[in-house]
């Protein structure tokens, strides 16, 4: 006779916003998802597997997409008639740092479901089960932009313009909702089956009015504005704009705009002087001017996303992204 199945606590999204954080030191660790096959979850005999939990919610687990120190991303498929493939972000509440549980995870769960834009990954559902938070997300089958650039190199300017427009339009949408992303980078730009760009990962996102300054220094050093690197209170809207400048530079050149391996003083000097080796790249003068405009050292004088979208370079002819090669074939 089979043993009775243990009842599990399943918490809906609305309750998740009020859960008591796991007590851990507040030394915040960024949850960048990296490819890994190592499993760090210890499961007892009564601990349900990811596959069992997803099955209870009508999803069939297909494979792992990536993992970090306290989160994983799985590919799953809806068991109903639509057979929709989704990405499932799974956060281990017992391993995540206390500051993440207290501040960042609740914000992500509050903000992401409210967002609806064609160039932002859709948030379908979330629930807590057996000490893990599950987020059901839109699946972008062609992977992330960083992997794409590493595989194929820089993208021609006419197609880069289309990518930049999509990123800027999505960012304007966020800023219009008083939402700042605060971690825009190539790894957080996904490509769907038609190579449309989708912003993902709202771990650091926050509601900010146009005049609110932020004092949480998050994101990645390679995309960080001078005021973040120097630890000053900063305008997160303008920090998002700076990060977009770094993204555009990398997409068009295949290189980082600033050498993050140098000391802080040298990086700030590079950011202030803006001496780029344009002679190595066949890029238009209008693109070069736009990049230097975005990389305005003083964030007060740095253009807003609305001003960037009115720039002549972004208004020039662009090519369909569908002509780009696939980063990864869909299953």
PDB file of C-alpha atoms in Angstrom:
ATOM      1  CA  UNK A   1       0.000   0.000   0.000  1.00  0.00           C
ATOM      2  CA  UNK A   2       1.589   3.324  -1.028  1.00  0.00           C
ATOM      3  CA  UNK A   3       2.331   5.799   1.748  1.00  0.00           C
ATOM      4  CA  UNK A   4       0.093   8.875   1.844  1.00  0.00           C
ATOM      5  CA  UNK A   5       1.569  11.896   0.100  1.00  0.00           C
ATOM      6  CA  UNK A   6       2.666  14.716   2.405  1.00  0.00           C
ATOM      7  CA  UNK A   7       0.740  17.940   1.926  1.00  0.00           C
ATOM      8  CA  UNK A   8       2.918  20.815   0.819  1.00  0.00           C
ATOM      9  CA  UNK A   9       2.503  24.465   1.560  1.00  0.00           C
ATOM     10  CA  UNK A  10       1.797  26.338  -1.660  1.00  0.00           C
ATOM     11  CA  UNK A  11       1.670  30.109  -1.359  1.00  0.00           C
ATOM     12  CA  UNK A  12       0.165  32.317  -4.076  1.00  0.00           C
ATOM     13  CA  UNK A  13       1.829  35.450  -5.382  1.00  0.00           C
ATOM     14  CA  UNK A  14      -0.049  37.950  -3.204  1.00  0.00           C
ATOM     15  CA  UNK A  15       1.112  36.294   0.020  1.00  0.00           C
ATOM     16  CA  UNK A  16       4.725  36.130  -1.131  1.00  0.00           C
ATOM     17  CA  UNK A  17       5.072  39.888  -0.773  1.00  0.00           C
ATOM     18  CA  UNK A  18       4.652  39.580   2.989  1.00  0.00           C
ATOM     19  CA  UNK A  19       6.765  36.542   3.841  1.00  0.00           C
ATOM     20  CA  UNK A  20       9.287  36.806   6.682  1.00  0.00           C
ATOM     21  CA  UNK A  21      12.839  36.721   5.295  1.00  0.00           C
ATOM     22  CA  UNK A  22      15.234  33.939   6.153  1.00  0.00           C
ATOM     23  CA  UNK A  23      17.719  35.210   8.748  1.00  0.00           C
ATOM     24  CA  UNK A  24      21.135  35.444   7.137  1.00  0.00           C
ATOM     25  CA  UNK A  25      23.893  38.087   7.192  1.00  0.00           C
ATOM     26  CA  UNK A  26      23.091  41.042   4.963  1.00  0.00           C
ATOM     27  CA  UNK A  27      26.125  40.595   2.736  1.00  0.00           C
ATOM     28  CA  UNK A  28      24.292  40.819  -0.577  1.00  0.00           C
ATOM     29  CA  UNK A  29      25.449  38.562  -3.386  1.00  0.00           C
ATOM     30  CA  UNK A  30      24.376  39.237  -6.987  1.00  0.00           C
ATOM     31  CA  UNK A  31      22.339  36.377  -8.464  1.00  0.00           C
ATOM     32  CA  UNK A  32      23.770  36.360 -11.983  1.00  0.00           C
ATOM     33  CA  UNK A  33      22.639  33.113 -13.580  1.00  0.00           C
ATOM     34  CA  UNK A  34      25.567  31.120 -14.926  1.00  0.00           C
ATOM     35  CA  UNK A  35      25.571  27.902 -16.865  1.00  0.00           C
ATOM     36  CA  UNK A  36      26.087  25.043 -14.454  1.00  0.00           C
ATOM     37  CA  UNK A  37      25.206  21.400 -14.085  1.00  0.00           C
ATOM     38  CA  UNK A  38      26.042  21.284 -10.407  1.00  0.00           C
ATOM     39  CA  UNK A  39      23.075  20.807  -8.078  1.00  0.00           C
ATOM     40  CA  UNK A  40      23.337  22.261  -4.609  1.00  0.00           C
ATOM     41  CA  UNK A  41      19.902  21.243  -3.334  1.00  0.00           C
ATOM     42  CA  UNK A  42      19.791  18.550  -0.688  1.00  0.00           C
ATOM     43  CA  UNK A  43      16.487  16.761  -0.879  1.00  0.00           C
ATOM     44  CA  UNK A  44      15.167  14.507   1.826  1.00  0.00           C
ATOM     45  CA  UNK A  45      12.941  11.533   1.197  1.00  0.00           C
ATOM     46  CA  UNK A  46       9.830  13.686   1.618  1.00  0.00           C
ATOM     47  CA  UNK A  47      11.139  16.675  -0.315  1.00  0.00           C
ATOM     48  CA  UNK A  48       9.326  16.924  -3.664  1.00  0.00           C
ATOM     49  CA  UNK A  49      11.443  17.407  -6.764  1.00  0.00           C
ATOM     50  CA  UNK A  50      11.194  20.363  -9.129  1.00  0.00           C
ATOM     51  CA  UNK A  51       9.589  18.002 -11.620  1.00  0.00           C
ATOM     52  CA  UNK A  52       6.889  16.956  -9.131  1.00  0.00           C
ATOM     53  CA  UNK A  53       6.127  20.516  -8.073  1.00  0.00           C
ATOM     54  CA  UNK A  54       5.917  21.773 -11.648  1.00  0.00           C
ATOM     55  CA  UNK A  55       3.735  18.809 -12.561  1.00  0.00           C
ATOM     56  CA  UNK A  56       1.334  19.786  -9.768  1.00  0.00           C
ATOM     57  CA  UNK A  57       1.032  23.160 -11.498  1.00  0.00           C
ATOM     58  CA  UNK A  58       0.499  21.604 -14.948  1.00  0.00           C
ATOM     59  CA  UNK A  59       4.035  22.039 -16.261  1.00  0.00           C
ATOM     60  CA  UNK A  60       6.362  19.336 -17.589  1.00  0.00           C
ATOM     61  CA  UNK A  61      10.057  19.892 -16.906  1.00  0.00           C
ATOM     62  CA  UNK A  62      12.205  19.734 -20.056  1.00  0.00           C
ATOM     63  CA  UNK A  63      15.742  20.758 -19.102  1.00  0.00           C
ATOM     64  CA  UNK A  64      17.926  23.148 -17.111  1.00  0.00           C
ATOM     65  CA  UNK A  65      18.802  26.498 -18.669  1.00  0.00           C
ATOM     66  CA  UNK A  66      21.166  27.834 -16.006  1.00  0.00           C
ATOM     67  CA  UNK A  67      21.867  28.129 -12.295  1.00  0.00           C
ATOM     68  CA  UNK A  68      23.492  30.366  -9.712  1.00  0.00           C
ATOM     69  CA  UNK A  69      24.291  30.244  -6.009  1.00  0.00           C
ATOM     70  CA  UNK A  70      20.649  30.322  -4.905  1.00  0.00           C
ATOM     71  CA  UNK A  71      18.549  30.300  -8.073  1.00  0.00           C
ATOM     72  CA  UNK A  72      18.004  28.122 -11.109  1.00  0.00           C
ATOM     73  CA  UNK A  73      16.209  28.514 -14.419  1.00  0.00           C
ATOM     74  CA  UNK A  74      14.417  25.552 -15.990  1.00  0.00           C
ATOM     75  CA  UNK A  75      12.666  25.089 -19.314  1.00  0.00           C
ATOM     76  CA  UNK A  76       9.184  23.636 -18.931  1.00  0.00           C
ATOM     77  CA  UNK A  77       6.090  23.111 -21.029  1.00  0.00           C
ATOM     78  CA  UNK A  78       2.478  23.736 -20.117  1.00  0.00           C
ATOM     79  CA  UNK A  79       0.537  20.477 -19.979  1.00  0.00           C
ATOM     80  CA  UNK A  80      -2.674  22.002 -21.327  1.00  0.00           C
ATOM     81  CA  UNK A  81      -3.695  22.253 -24.968  1.00  0.00           C
ATOM     82  CA  UNK A  82      -1.444  25.246 -25.701  1.00  0.00           C
ATOM     83  CA  UNK A  83       1.760  23.319 -24.844  1.00  0.00           C
ATOM     84  CA  UNK A  84       3.383  26.695 -24.161  1.00  0.00           C
ATOM     85  CA  UNK A  85       7.088  26.547 -23.338  1.00  0.00           C
ATOM     86  CA  UNK A  86       8.070  28.690 -20.370  1.00  0.00           C
ATOM     87  CA  UNK A  87      11.177  29.569 -18.402  1.00  0.00           C
ATOM     88  CA  UNK A  88      10.852  28.828 -14.685  1.00  0.00           C
ATOM     89  CA  UNK A  89      13.031  30.836 -12.319  1.00  0.00           C
ATOM     90  CA  UNK A  90      13.401  28.964  -9.020  1.00  0.00           C
ATOM     91  CA  UNK A  91      14.764  30.750  -5.930  1.00  0.00           C
ATOM     92  CA  UNK A  92      15.971  28.761  -2.911  1.00  0.00           C
ATOM     93  CA  UNK A  93      14.726  30.744   0.110  1.00  0.00           C
ATOM     94  CA  UNK A  94      17.074  28.962   2.522  1.00  0.00           C
ATOM     95  CA  UNK A  95      20.185  29.911   0.527  1.00  0.00           C
ATOM     96  CA  UNK A  96      19.352  33.421  -0.650  1.00  0.00           C
ATOM     97  CA  UNK A  97      20.922  36.302   1.332  1.00  0.00           C
ATOM     98  CA  UNK A  98      18.690  38.074   3.818  1.00  0.00           C
ATOM     99  CA  UNK A  99      18.849  41.429   2.051  1.00  0.00           C
ATOM    100  CA  UNK A 100      17.724  39.794  -1.191  1.00  0.00           C
ATOM    101  CA  UNK A 101      14.761  38.166   0.562  1.00  0.00           C
ATOM    102  CA  UNK A 102      13.804  41.294   2.454  1.00  0.00           C
ATOM    103  CA  UNK A 103      14.124  43.874  -0.325  1.00  0.00           C
ATOM    104  CA  UNK A 104      14.909  42.628  -3.804  1.00  0.00           C
ATOM    105  CA  UNK A 105      12.767  39.507  -4.205  1.00  0.00           C
ATOM    106  CA  UNK A 106       9.550  41.184  -2.955  1.00  0.00           C
ATOM    107  CA  UNK A 107      10.163  44.093  -5.344  1.00  0.00           C
ATOM    108  CA  UNK A 108      10.702  41.742  -8.259  1.00  0.00           C
ATOM    109  CA  UNK A 109       7.484  39.883  -7.444  1.00  0.00           C
ATOM    110  CA  UNK A 110       5.588  43.141  -7.123  1.00  0.00           C
ATOM    111  CA  UNK A 111       6.942  44.951 -10.190  1.00  0.00           C
ATOM    112  CA  UNK A 112       7.366  42.297 -12.889  1.00  0.00           C
ATOM    113  CA  UNK A 113       3.715  41.107 -13.042  1.00  0.00           C
ATOM    114  CA  UNK A 114       2.619  44.711 -13.662  1.00  0.00           C
ATOM    115  CA  UNK A 115       4.794  45.056 -16.764  1.00  0.00           C
ATOM    116  CA  UNK A 116       3.453  44.370 -20.238  1.00  0.00           C
ATOM    117  CA  UNK A 117       5.573  45.344 -23.242  1.00  0.00           C
ATOM    118  CA  UNK A 118       6.529  43.474 -26.396  1.00  0.00           C
ATOM    119  CA  UNK A 119      10.242  43.878 -25.616  1.00  0.00           C
ATOM    120  CA  UNK A 120      10.077  42.740 -21.999  1.00  0.00           C
ATOM    121  CA  UNK A 121       9.848  39.109 -20.874  1.00  0.00           C
ATOM    122  CA  UNK A 122       6.300  38.405 -19.677  1.00  0.00           C
ATOM    123  CA  UNK A 123       5.645  37.291 -16.117  1.00  0.00           C
ATOM    124  CA  UNK A 124       2.864  34.679 -16.097  1.00  0.00           C
ATOM    125  CA  UNK A 125       2.635  33.434 -12.523  1.00  0.00           C
ATOM    126  CA  UNK A 126       4.484  32.796  -9.256  1.00  0.00           C
ATOM    127  CA  UNK A 127       4.074  30.577  -6.210  1.00  0.00           C
ATOM    128  CA  UNK A 128       6.032  29.317  -3.205  1.00  0.00           C
ATOM    129  CA  UNK A 129       6.324  25.592  -2.588  1.00  0.00           C
ATOM    130  CA  UNK A 130       8.524  23.678  -0.138  1.00  0.00           C
ATOM    131  CA  UNK A 131      10.929  26.546   0.511  1.00  0.00           C
ATOM    132  CA  UNK A 132      11.303  27.666  -3.108  1.00  0.00           C
ATOM    133  CA  UNK A 133       9.777  30.545  -5.053  1.00  0.00           C
ATOM    134  CA  UNK A 134       8.797  29.655  -8.628  1.00  0.00           C
ATOM    135  CA  UNK A 135       8.369  32.338 -11.288  1.00  0.00           C
ATOM    136  CA  UNK A 136       6.739  31.281 -14.557  1.00  0.00           C
ATOM    137  CA  UNK A 137       8.159  33.449 -17.332  1.00  0.00           C
ATOM    138  CA  UNK A 138       8.060  33.849 -21.095  1.00  0.00           C
ATOM    139  CA  UNK A 139      10.700  31.683 -22.787  1.00  0.00           C
ATOM    140  CA  UNK A 140      13.034  33.344 -25.283  1.00  0.00           C
ATOM    141  CA  UNK A 141      14.416  30.494 -27.371  1.00  0.00           C
ATOM    142  CA  UNK A 142      17.434  32.240 -28.929  1.00  0.00           C
ATOM    143  CA  UNK A 143      19.302  32.858 -25.687  1.00  0.00           C
ATOM    144  CA  UNK A 144      20.925  36.021 -24.370  1.00  0.00           C
ATOM    145  CA  UNK A 145      22.663  38.821 -26.218  1.00  0.00           C
ATOM    146  CA  UNK A 146      26.040  38.276 -24.539  1.00  0.00           C
ATOM    147  CA  UNK A 147      26.230  34.696 -25.808  1.00  0.00           C
ATOM    148  CA  UNK A 148      25.153  35.924 -29.228  1.00  0.00           C
ATOM    149  CA  UNK A 149      27.948  38.536 -29.440  1.00  0.00           C
ATOM    150  CA  UNK A 150      30.516  36.041 -28.143  1.00  0.00           C
ATOM    151  CA  UNK A 151      29.439  33.569 -30.835  1.00  0.00           C
ATOM    152  CA  UNK A 152      28.976  35.848 -33.850  1.00  0.00           C
ATOM    153  CA  UNK A 153      30.863  39.032 -32.998  1.00  0.00           C
ATOM    154  CA  UNK A 154      29.575  42.595 -33.453  1.00  0.00           C
ATOM    155  CA  UNK A 155      26.292  43.190 -35.252  1.00  0.00           C
ATOM    156  CA  UNK A 156      26.135  45.416 -38.365  1.00  0.00           C
ATOM    157  CA  UNK A 157      25.113  48.980 -37.573  1.00  0.00           C
ATOM    158  CA  UNK A 158      21.842  48.880 -39.518  1.00  0.00           C
ATOM    159  CA  UNK A 159      20.655  45.893 -37.456  1.00  0.00           C
ATOM    160  CA  UNK A 160      22.156  47.226 -34.227  1.00  0.00           C
ATOM    161  CA  UNK A 161      19.943  50.264 -34.704  1.00  0.00           C
ATOM    162  CA  UNK A 162      16.865  48.032 -34.608  1.00  0.00           C
ATOM    163  CA  UNK A 163      18.114  46.348 -31.428  1.00  0.00           C
ATOM    164  CA  UNK A 164      18.863  49.707 -29.794  1.00  0.00           C
ATOM    165  CA  UNK A 165      15.404  50.997 -30.673  1.00  0.00           C
ATOM    166  CA  UNK A 166      13.754  47.998 -29.020  1.00  0.00           C
ATOM    167  CA  UNK A 167      15.844  48.368 -25.850  1.00  0.00           C
ATOM    168  CA  UNK A 168      15.189  52.112 -25.671  1.00  0.00           C
ATOM    169  CA  UNK A 169      11.447  51.741 -26.280  1.00  0.00           C
ATOM    170  CA  UNK A 170      11.181  49.114 -23.523  1.00  0.00           C
ATOM    171  CA  UNK A 171      13.222  51.276 -21.151  1.00  0.00           C
ATOM    172  CA  UNK A 172      11.057  54.310 -21.917  1.00  0.00           C
ATOM    173  CA  UNK A 173       7.996  52.208 -21.102  1.00  0.00           C
ATOM    174  CA  UNK A 174       9.532  51.286 -17.734  1.00  0.00           C
ATOM    175  CA  UNK A 175      10.550  54.857 -16.954  1.00  0.00           C
ATOM    176  CA  UNK A 176       7.065  56.087 -17.875  1.00  0.00           C
ATOM    177  CA  UNK A 177       5.748  53.683 -15.208  1.00  0.00           C
ATOM    178  CA  UNK A 178       8.307  55.101 -12.725  1.00  0.00           C
ATOM    179  CA  UNK A 179      10.201  51.794 -12.848  1.00  0.00           C
ATOM    180  CA  UNK A 180      13.979  51.640 -13.167  1.00  0.00           C
ATOM    181  CA  UNK A 181      15.693  48.358 -14.074  1.00  0.00           C
ATOM    182  CA  UNK A 182      19.133  49.109 -12.544  1.00  0.00           C
ATOM    183  CA  UNK A 183      20.828  46.068 -14.106  1.00  0.00           C
ATOM    184  CA  UNK A 184      20.628  46.498 -17.870  1.00  0.00           C
ATOM    185  CA  UNK A 185      23.357  44.440 -19.550  1.00  0.00           C
ATOM    186  CA  UNK A 186      23.779  41.968 -22.400  1.00  0.00           C
ATOM    187  CA  UNK A 187      23.064  38.979 -20.148  1.00  0.00           C
ATOM    188  CA  UNK A 188      19.657  40.468 -19.328  1.00  0.00           C
ATOM    189  CA  UNK A 189      18.681  40.937 -22.965  1.00  0.00           C
ATOM    190  CA  UNK A 190      17.110  37.808 -24.439  1.00  0.00           C
ATOM    191  CA  UNK A 191      16.242  36.975 -28.045  1.00  0.00           C
ATOM    192  CA  UNK A 192      13.009  35.234 -28.978  1.00  0.00           C
ATOM    193  CA  UNK A 193      12.514  32.964 -31.997  1.00  0.00           C
ATOM    194  CA  UNK A 194      12.290  35.973 -34.340  1.00  0.00           C
ATOM    195  CA  UNK A 195      15.324  37.640 -32.695  1.00  0.00           C
ATOM    196  CA  UNK A 196      13.243  40.357 -31.054  1.00  0.00           C
ATOM    197  CA  UNK A 197      14.956  41.704 -27.939  1.00  0.00           C
ATOM    198  CA  UNK A 198      13.365  41.068 -24.531  1.00  0.00           C
ATOM    199  CA  UNK A 199      14.555  42.660 -21.283  1.00  0.00           C
ATOM    200  CA  UNK A 200      14.594  40.203 -18.377  1.00  0.00           C
ATOM    201  CA  UNK A 201      15.592  39.892 -14.688  1.00  0.00           C
ATOM    202  CA  UNK A 202      13.941  42.495 -12.473  1.00  0.00           C
ATOM    203  CA  UNK A 203      15.847  41.509  -9.320  1.00  0.00           C
ATOM    204  CA  UNK A 204      17.135  45.069  -8.881  1.00  0.00           C
ATOM    205  CA  UNK A 205      14.135  46.912 -10.334  1.00  0.00           C
ATOM    206  CA  UNK A 206      12.529  49.607  -8.224  1.00  0.00           C
ATOM    207  CA  UNK A 207       9.742  52.146  -8.363  1.00  0.00           C
ATOM    208  CA  UNK A 208      11.421  55.549  -8.672  1.00  0.00           C
ATOM    209  CA  UNK A 209       9.879  58.907  -9.456  1.00  0.00           C
ATOM    210  CA  UNK A 210      11.788  61.167 -11.842  1.00  0.00           C
ATOM    211  CA  UNK A 211      13.376  63.062  -8.949  1.00  0.00           C
ATOM    212  CA  UNK A 212      14.208  60.200  -6.567  1.00  0.00           C
ATOM    213  CA  UNK A 213      17.872  59.382  -6.049  1.00  0.00           C
ATOM    214  CA  UNK A 214      18.966  55.827  -5.283  1.00  0.00           C
ATOM    215  CA  UNK A 215      21.607  54.729  -2.790  1.00  0.00           C
ATOM    216  CA  UNK A 216      21.676  51.012  -3.568  1.00  0.00           C
ATOM    217  CA  UNK A 217      24.707  50.316  -5.738  1.00  0.00           C
ATOM    218  CA  UNK A 218      23.667  47.351  -7.810  1.00  0.00           C
ATOM    219  CA  UNK A 219      24.257  46.028 -11.284  1.00  0.00           C
ATOM    220  CA  UNK A 220      27.483  45.189 -13.092  1.00  0.00           C
ATOM    221  CA  UNK A 221      30.712  47.185 -13.047  1.00  0.00           C
ATOM    222  CA  UNK A 222      31.107  47.080 -16.834  1.00  0.00           C
ATOM    223  CA  UNK A 223      27.818  48.944 -17.281  1.00  0.00           C
ATOM    224  CA  UNK A 224      28.031  51.196 -14.212  1.00  0.00           C
ATOM    225  CA  UNK A 225      27.935  54.972 -14.531  1.00  0.00           C
ATOM    226  CA  UNK A 226      30.561  57.185 -12.831  1.00  0.00           C
ATOM    227  CA  UNK A 227      28.229  58.202 -10.007  1.00  0.00           C
ATOM    228  CA  UNK A 228      27.606  54.539  -9.144  1.00  0.00           C
ATOM    229  CA  UNK A 229      31.317  53.712  -9.203  1.00  0.00           C
ATOM    230  CA  UNK A 230      32.090  56.633  -6.883  1.00  0.00           C
ATOM    231  CA  UNK A 231      29.302  55.692  -4.472  1.00  0.00           C
ATOM    232  CA  UNK A 232      27.286  58.885  -4.816  1.00  0.00           C
ATOM    233  CA  UNK A 233      23.485  59.047  -4.639  1.00  0.00           C
ATOM    234  CA  UNK A 234      22.414  58.624  -8.256  1.00  0.00           C
ATOM    235  CA  UNK A 235      19.459  59.003 -10.587  1.00  0.00           C
ATOM    236  CA  UNK A 236      18.596  55.402 -11.592  1.00  0.00           C
ATOM    237  CA  UNK A 237      16.867  56.621 -14.773  1.00  0.00           C
ATOM    238  CA  UNK A 238      20.138  58.177 -15.945  1.00  0.00           C
ATOM    239  CA  UNK A 239      22.071  55.096 -14.782  1.00  0.00           C
ATOM    240  CA  UNK A 240      19.831  52.970 -17.031  1.00  0.00           C
ATOM    241  CA  UNK A 241      20.660  55.320 -19.919  1.00  0.00           C
ATOM    242  CA  UNK A 242      24.409  54.932 -19.291  1.00  0.00           C
ATOM    243  CA  UNK A 243      24.039  51.138 -19.295  1.00  0.00           C
ATOM    244  CA  UNK A 244      22.217  51.320 -22.639  1.00  0.00           C
ATOM    245  CA  UNK A 245      25.182  53.261 -24.034  1.00  0.00           C
ATOM    246  CA  UNK A 246      27.511  50.462 -22.938  1.00  0.00           C
ATOM    247  CA  UNK A 247      25.193  47.873 -24.502  1.00  0.00           C
ATOM    248  CA  UNK A 248      25.068  49.745 -27.816  1.00  0.00           C
ATOM    249  CA  UNK A 249      28.856  50.131 -27.895  1.00  0.00           C
ATOM    250  CA  UNK A 250      29.420  46.405 -27.261  1.00  0.00           C
ATOM    251  CA  UNK A 251      26.820  45.314 -29.820  1.00  0.00           C
ATOM    252  CA  UNK A 252      28.405  47.446 -32.552  1.00  0.00           C
ATOM    253  CA  UNK A 253      32.085  46.867 -31.727  1.00  0.00           C
ATOM    254  CA  UNK A 254      32.265  43.557 -29.865  1.00  0.00           C
ATOM    255  CA  UNK A 255      34.401  45.360 -27.247  1.00  0.00           C
ATOM    256  CA  UNK A 256      33.779  46.801 -23.783  1.00  0.00           C
ATOM    257  CA  UNK A 257      33.755  50.610 -23.729  1.00  0.00           C
ATOM    258  CA  UNK A 258      35.863  50.814 -20.565  1.00  0.00           C
ATOM    259  CA  UNK A 259      38.510  48.508 -19.110  1.00  0.00           C
ATOM    260  CA  UNK A 260      36.969  47.209 -15.893  1.00  0.00           C
ATOM    261  CA  UNK A 261      40.232  45.461 -14.950  1.00  0.00           C
ATOM    262  CA  UNK A 262      41.905  48.802 -14.328  1.00  0.00           C
ATOM    263  CA  UNK A 263      41.681  50.618 -11.011  1.00  0.00           C
ATOM    264  CA  UNK A 264      38.742  52.857 -10.200  1.00  0.00           C
ATOM    265  CA  UNK A 265      40.731  56.028 -10.852  1.00  0.00           C
ATOM    266  CA  UNK A 266      41.681  54.843 -14.360  1.00  0.00           C
ATOM    267  CA  UNK A 267      38.128  53.750 -15.199  1.00  0.00           C
ATOM    268  CA  UNK A 268      36.732  57.128 -14.141  1.00  0.00           C
ATOM    269  CA  UNK A 269      39.424  58.828 -16.209  1.00  0.00           C
ATOM    270  CA  UNK A 270      38.354  56.806 -19.262  1.00  0.00           C
ATOM    271  CA  UNK A 271      34.715  57.663 -18.611  1.00  0.00           C
ATOM    272  CA  UNK A 272      35.556  61.351 -18.348  1.00  0.00           C
ATOM    273  CA  UNK A 273      37.810  61.569 -21.424  1.00  0.00           C
ATOM    274  CA  UNK A 274      35.832  59.246 -23.779  1.00  0.00           C
ATOM    275  CA  UNK A 275      38.727  58.379 -26.076  1.00  0.00           C
ATOM    276  CA  UNK A 276      37.488  55.460 -28.180  1.00  0.00           C
ATOM    277  CA  UNK A 277      39.400  53.693 -31.008  1.00  0.00           C
ATOM    278  CA  UNK A 278      36.744  54.523 -33.615  1.00  0.00           C
ATOM    279  CA  UNK A 279      39.278  54.052 -36.430  1.00  0.00           C
ATOM    280  CA  UNK A 280      39.095  50.283 -35.827  1.00  0.00           C
ATOM    281  CA  UNK A 281      35.379  50.126 -36.562  1.00  0.00           C
ATOM    282  CA  UNK A 282      33.356  51.142 -39.592  1.00  0.00           C
ATOM    283  CA  UNK A 283      30.746  53.091 -37.667  1.00  0.00           C
ATOM    284  CA  UNK A 284      28.899  56.234 -38.671  1.00  0.00           C
ATOM    285  CA  UNK A 285      29.722  59.611 -37.179  1.00  0.00           C
ATOM    286  CA  UNK A 286      26.137  59.904 -35.923  1.00  0.00           C
ATOM    287  CA  UNK A 287      26.571  56.691 -33.912  1.00  0.00           C
ATOM    288  CA  UNK A 288      29.847  57.931 -32.420  1.00  0.00           C
ATOM    289  CA  UNK A 289      28.208  61.205 -31.394  1.00  0.00           C
ATOM    290  CA  UNK A 290      25.272  59.379 -29.814  1.00  0.00           C
ATOM    291  CA  UNK A 291      27.544  57.166 -27.716  1.00  0.00           C
ATOM    292  CA  UNK A 292      29.514  60.160 -26.456  1.00  0.00           C
ATOM    293  CA  UNK A 293      26.251  61.949 -25.692  1.00  0.00           C
ATOM    294  CA  UNK A 294      24.965  59.010 -23.652  1.00  0.00           C
ATOM    295  CA  UNK A 295      28.293  58.782 -21.815  1.00  0.00           C
ATOM    296  CA  UNK A 296      27.914  62.279 -20.360  1.00  0.00           C
ATOM    297  CA  UNK A 297      29.893  62.145 -17.126  1.00  0.00           C
ATOM    298  CA  UNK A 298      27.584  64.452 -15.159  1.00  0.00           C
ATOM    299  CA  UNK A 299      24.303  62.566 -14.799  1.00  0.00           C
ATOM    300  CA  UNK A 300      22.359  65.830 -14.464  1.00  0.00           C
ATOM    301  CA  UNK A 301      23.424  66.747 -18.017  1.00  0.00           C
ATOM    302  CA  UNK A 302      23.079  63.187 -19.337  1.00  0.00           C
ATOM    303  CA  UNK A 303      20.110  62.835 -21.732  1.00  0.00           C
ATOM    304  CA  UNK A 304      16.946  61.035 -20.685  1.00  0.00           C
ATOM    305  CA  UNK A 305      15.655  58.003 -22.564  1.00  0.00           C
ATOM    306  CA  UNK A 306      13.069  60.269 -24.257  1.00  0.00           C
ATOM    307  CA  UNK A 307      15.844  62.466 -25.656  1.00  0.00           C
ATOM    308  CA  UNK A 308      17.839  59.428 -26.790  1.00  0.00           C
ATOM    309  CA  UNK A 309      14.860  58.135 -28.778  1.00  0.00           C
ATOM    310  CA  UNK A 310      14.733  61.426 -30.694  1.00  0.00           C
ATOM    311  CA  UNK A 311      18.367  61.096 -31.776  1.00  0.00           C
ATOM    312  CA  UNK A 312      19.002  61.100 -35.538  1.00  0.00           C
ATOM    313  CA  UNK A 313      20.915  57.801 -35.457  1.00  0.00           C
ATOM    314  CA  UNK A 314      17.947  55.904 -34.011  1.00  0.00           C
ATOM    315  CA  UNK A 315      15.624  57.467 -36.589  1.00  0.00           C
ATOM    316  CA  UNK A 316      17.695  56.286 -39.558  1.00  0.00           C
ATOM    317  CA  UNK A 317      16.778  53.175 -41.526  1.00  0.00           C
ATOM    318  CA  UNK A 318      17.155  49.878 -39.678  1.00  0.00           C
ATOM    319  CA  UNK A 319      17.015  46.283 -40.829  1.00  0.00           C
ATOM    320  CA  UNK A 320      14.885  43.424 -39.581  1.00  0.00           C
ATOM    321  CA  UNK A 321      16.542  41.403 -36.844  1.00  0.00           C
ATOM    322  CA  UNK A 322      15.102  38.228 -38.345  1.00  0.00           C
ATOM    323  CA  UNK A 323      18.006  38.176 -40.782  1.00  0.00           C
ATOM    324  CA  UNK A 324      20.413  37.532 -37.910  1.00  0.00           C
ATOM    325  CA  UNK A 325      21.516  33.911 -37.408  1.00  0.00           C
ATOM    326  CA  UNK A 326      19.835  31.953 -34.608  1.00  0.00           C
ATOM    327  CA  UNK A 327      21.781  31.858 -31.360  1.00  0.00           C
ATOM    328  CA  UNK A 328      20.218  28.567 -30.370  1.00  0.00           C
ATOM    329  CA  UNK A 329      17.705  26.359 -32.095  1.00  0.00           C
ATOM    330  CA  UNK A 330      14.376  25.961 -30.313  1.00  0.00           C
ATOM    331  CA  UNK A 331      13.517  22.523 -29.006  1.00  0.00           C
TER     332      UNK A 331
END
